[in-house]
Amino acid sequence: MSEPLSIVLFSGTDDKLHAAATLAVGAVAMDRPVTILLMYWALDAFRADRIARDHGLAYDAMRPRTEEPVGRVGEIPWLETFRQAKEIGGMTVLACSGSLAVLGIDAAELDALVDSSGGIATFLMAAEGGQVLFI
């Protein structure tokens, strides 16, 4: 089996969601298992009633003049890229149980892309022996 790629997805802005989705689809296309841990603002972005909304851009994704944001983050929307990764197979999306509790979100409110909820130990066991990225 190939080395796993594990991504702690903390940010819920479109540019960071797009980056995570691009890394995930690339890794699963190379037969690397991928585990995504959704925490805080990323978890909020995966709510079924909010997932298709514009989540804005991170401050550091803005052009030098903040009134001129970067127009497009990528050719394919991040949500579609995550769906492609799921279709290829080998990607698990885990909602952080602690973040669910802090934000008062019920796991049933999350989009179908989210496989389950779990704690840090669950994530770290899946990440063992591979790369861990924080976005």
C-alpha positions as a LaTeX table, in Angstrom:
\begin{tabular}{lrrr}
\hline
Residue & $x$ (\AA) & $y$ (\AA) & $z$ (\AA) \\
\hline
Met1 & 0.00 & 0.00 & 0.00 \\
Ser2 & 1.18 & 3.54 & $-0.75$ \\
Glu3 & 2.05 & 6.04 & 1.93 \\
Pro4 & $-1.12$ & 7.73 & 3.26 \\
Leu5 & $-1.76$ & 11.45 & 2.95 \\
Ser6 & $-3.64$ & 12.95 & 5.87 \\
Ile7 & $-4.96$ & 16.49 & 5.78 \\
Val8 & $-6.14$ & 18.47 & 8.78 \\
Leu9 & $-8.50$ & 20.93 & 7.12 \\
Phe10 & $-9.06$ & 23.81 & 9.52 \\
Ser11 & $-9.86$ & 26.69 & 7.17 \\
Gly12 & $-13.25$ & 27.07 & 5.55 \\
Thr13 & $-12.36$ & 29.57 & 2.83 \\
Asp14 & $-12.69$ & 28.62 & $-0.83$ \\
Asp15 & $-8.98$ & 28.96 & $-1.59$ \\
Lys16 & $-7.97$ & 26.61 & 1.24 \\
Leu17 & $-10.80$ & 24.16 & 0.48 \\
His18 & $-9.68$ & 24.12 & $-3.15$ \\
Ala19 & $-6.06$ & 23.45 & $-2.18$ \\
Ala20 & $-7.07$ & 20.52 & 0.04 \\
Ala21 & $-9.35$ & 19.08 & $-2.64$ \\
Thr22 & $-6.62$ & 19.32 & $-5.27$ \\
Leu23 & $-4.09$ & 17.55 & $-3.04$ \\
Ala24 & $-6.65$ & 14.87 & $-2.16$ \\
Val25 & $-7.67$ & 14.08 & $-5.73$ \\
Gly26 & $-4.03$ & 13.98 & $-6.83$ \\
Ala27 & $-3.11$ & 11.58 & $-4.03$ \\
Val28 & $-6.02$ & 9.19 & $-4.59$ \\
Ala29 & $-5.28$ & 9.22 & $-8.32$ \\
Met30 & $-1.80$ & 7.95 & $-7.36$ \\
Asp31 & $-3.36$ & 5.20 & $-5.20$ \\
Arg32 & $-2.45$ & 6.91 & $-1.93$ \\
Pro33 & $-5.08$ & 6.61 & 0.78 \\
Val34 & $-6.29$ & 10.02 & 1.95 \\
Thr35 & $-7.90$ & 10.98 & 5.23 \\
Ile36 & $-9.33$ & 14.46 & 5.65 \\
Leu37 & $-10.03$ & 15.68 & 9.19 \\
Leu38 & $-12.53$ & 18.55 & 9.15 \\
Met39 & $-12.07$ & 20.94 & 12.04 \\
Tyr40 & $-13.84$ & 24.17 & 12.97 \\
Trp41 & $-14.36$ & 26.46 & 9.95 \\
Ala42 & $-13.80$ & 23.68 & 7.42 \\
Leu43 & $-16.36$ & 21.58 & 9.27 \\
Asp44 & $-18.80$ & 24.48 & 9.10 \\
Ala45 & $-18.23$ & 24.74 & 5.32 \\
Phe46 & $-19.27$ & 21.07 & 4.95 \\
Arg47 & $-22.74$ & 21.59 & 6.41 \\
Ala48 & $-25.22$ & 20.29 & 3.84 \\
Asp49 & $-27.10$ & 23.61 & 3.74 \\
Arg50 & $-23.88$ & 25.67 & 3.32 \\
Ile51 & $-21.55$ & 23.53 & 1.23 \\
Ala52 & $-22.45$ & 25.12 & $-2.12$ \\
Arg53 & $-22.14$ & 28.71 & $-0.83$ \\
Asp54 & $-19.32$ & 31.11 & $-1.52$ \\
His55 & $-16.98$ & 30.82 & 1.47 \\
Gly56 & $-14.77$ & 33.74 & 0.52 \\
Leu57 & $-11.01$ & 33.86 & 0.41 \\
Ala58 & $-8.42$ & 33.95 & 3.15 \\
Tyr59 & $-6.82$ & 37.31 & 3.77 \\
Asp60 & $-3.50$ & 36.08 & 2.38 \\
Ala61 & $-5.21$ & 35.05 & $-0.88$ \\
Met62 & $-6.02$ & 38.65 & $-1.63$ \\
Arg63 & $-4.05$ & 40.75 & $-4.07$ \\
Pro64 & $-1.76$ & 43.44 & $-2.64$ \\
Arg65 & $-4.71$ & 45.83 & $-2.67$ \\
Thr66 & $-7.35$ & 44.14 & $-0.56$ \\
Glu67 & $-10.21$ & 45.66 & $-2.53$ \\
Glu68 & $-9.18$ & 43.51 & $-5.53$ \\
Pro69 & $-9.62$ & 39.87 & $-4.54$ \\
Val70 & $-8.39$ & 37.02 & $-6.69$ \\
Gly71 & $-11.27$ & 36.32 & $-9.06$ \\
Arg72 & $-11.08$ & 32.56 & $-9.38$ \\
Val73 & $-9.45$ & 29.96 & $-7.22$ \\
Gly74 & $-9.43$ & 27.15 & $-9.76$ \\
Glu75 & $-11.03$ & 25.83 & $-12.89$ \\
Ile76 & $-13.07$ & 23.20 & $-11.08$ \\
Pro77 & $-14.91$ & 24.16 & $-7.87$ \\
Trp78 & $-13.49$ & 22.60 & $-4.72$ \\
Leu79 & $-16.69$ & 20.70 & $-4.01$ \\
Glu80 & $-16.59$ & 18.99 & $-7.41$ \\
Thr81 & $-12.90$ & 18.16 & $-6.89$ \\
Phe82 & $-13.69$ & 16.50 & $-3.55$ \\
Arg83 & $-16.52$ & 14.56 & $-5.22$ \\
Gln84 & $-14.10$ & 13.38 & $-7.93$ \\
Ala85 & $-11.68$ & 12.16 & $-5.25$ \\
Lys86 & $-14.52$ & 10.22 & $-3.60$ \\
Glu87 & $-15.44$ & 8.64 & $-6.95$ \\
Ile88 & $-11.85$ & 7.53 & $-7.54$ \\
Gly89 & $-11.89$ & 5.94 & $-4.09$ \\
Gly90 & $-9.47$ & 5.80 & $-1.22$ \\
Met91 & $-10.51$ & 9.05 & 0.48 \\
Thr92 & $-12.14$ & 9.22 & 3.91 \\
Val93 & $-13.59$ & 12.44 & 5.27 \\
Leu94 & $-13.78$ & 12.54 & 9.05 \\
Ala95 & $-15.59$ & 15.22 & 11.05 \\
Cys96 & $-13.73$ & 16.08 & 14.24 \\
Ser97 & $-16.02$ & 15.14 & 17.11 \\
Gly98 & $-14.56$ & 17.87 & 19.31 \\
Ser99 & $-15.22$ & 20.54 & 16.68 \\
Leu100 & $-18.77$ & 19.24 & 16.22 \\
Ala101 & $-19.35$ & 19.68 & 19.96 \\
Val102 & $-17.77$ & 23.16 & 20.16 \\
Leu103 & $-19.75$ & 24.45 & 17.16 \\
Gly104 & $-22.95$ & 22.71 & 18.23 \\
Ile105 & $-23.25$ & 20.86 & 14.91 \\
Asp106 & $-24.99$ & 17.51 & 14.65 \\
Ala107 & $-23.16$ & 15.12 & 12.28 \\
Ala108 & $-26.50$ & 14.59 & 10.49 \\
Glu109 & $-26.25$ & 18.23 & 9.29 \\
Leu110 & $-23.11$ & 17.47 & 7.24 \\
Asp111 & $-22.93$ & 16.78 & 3.52 \\
Ala112 & $-22.81$ & 13.16 & 2.35 \\
Leu113 & $-19.11$ & 13.61 & 1.50 \\
Val114 & $-18.40$ & 13.29 & 5.22 \\
Asp115 & $-18.06$ & 9.60 & 6.07 \\
Ser116 & $-18.17$ & 9.73 & 9.86 \\
Ser117 & $-17.11$ & 11.62 & 12.93 \\
Gly118 & $-14.25$ & 10.75 & 15.22 \\
Gly119 & $-11.56$ & 12.05 & 17.45 \\
Ile120 & $-7.92$ & 12.87 & 17.05 \\
Ala121 & $-6.86$ & 9.31 & 17.89 \\
Thr122 & $-8.93$ & 7.97 & 14.97 \\
Phe123 & $-7.27$ & 10.48 & 12.64 \\
Leu124 & $-3.75$ & 9.82 & 13.91 \\
Met125 & $-4.15$ & 6.06 & 13.51 \\
Ala126 & $-5.16$ & 6.60 & 9.87 \\
Ala127 & $-2.23$ & 9.00 & 9.40 \\
Glu128 & 0.38 & 6.64 & 10.82 \\
Gly129 & 3.34 & 6.19 & 8.52 \\
Gly130 & 2.40 & 8.96 & 6.12 \\
Gln131 & 2.39 & 12.68 & 5.56 \\
Val132 & 0.21 & 15.03 & 7.58 \\
Leu133 & $-0.64$ & 18.46 & 6.18 \\
Phe134 & $-2.42$ & 21.30 & 7.96 \\
Ile135 & $-4.53$ & 23.66 & 5.86 \\
\hline
\end{tabular}
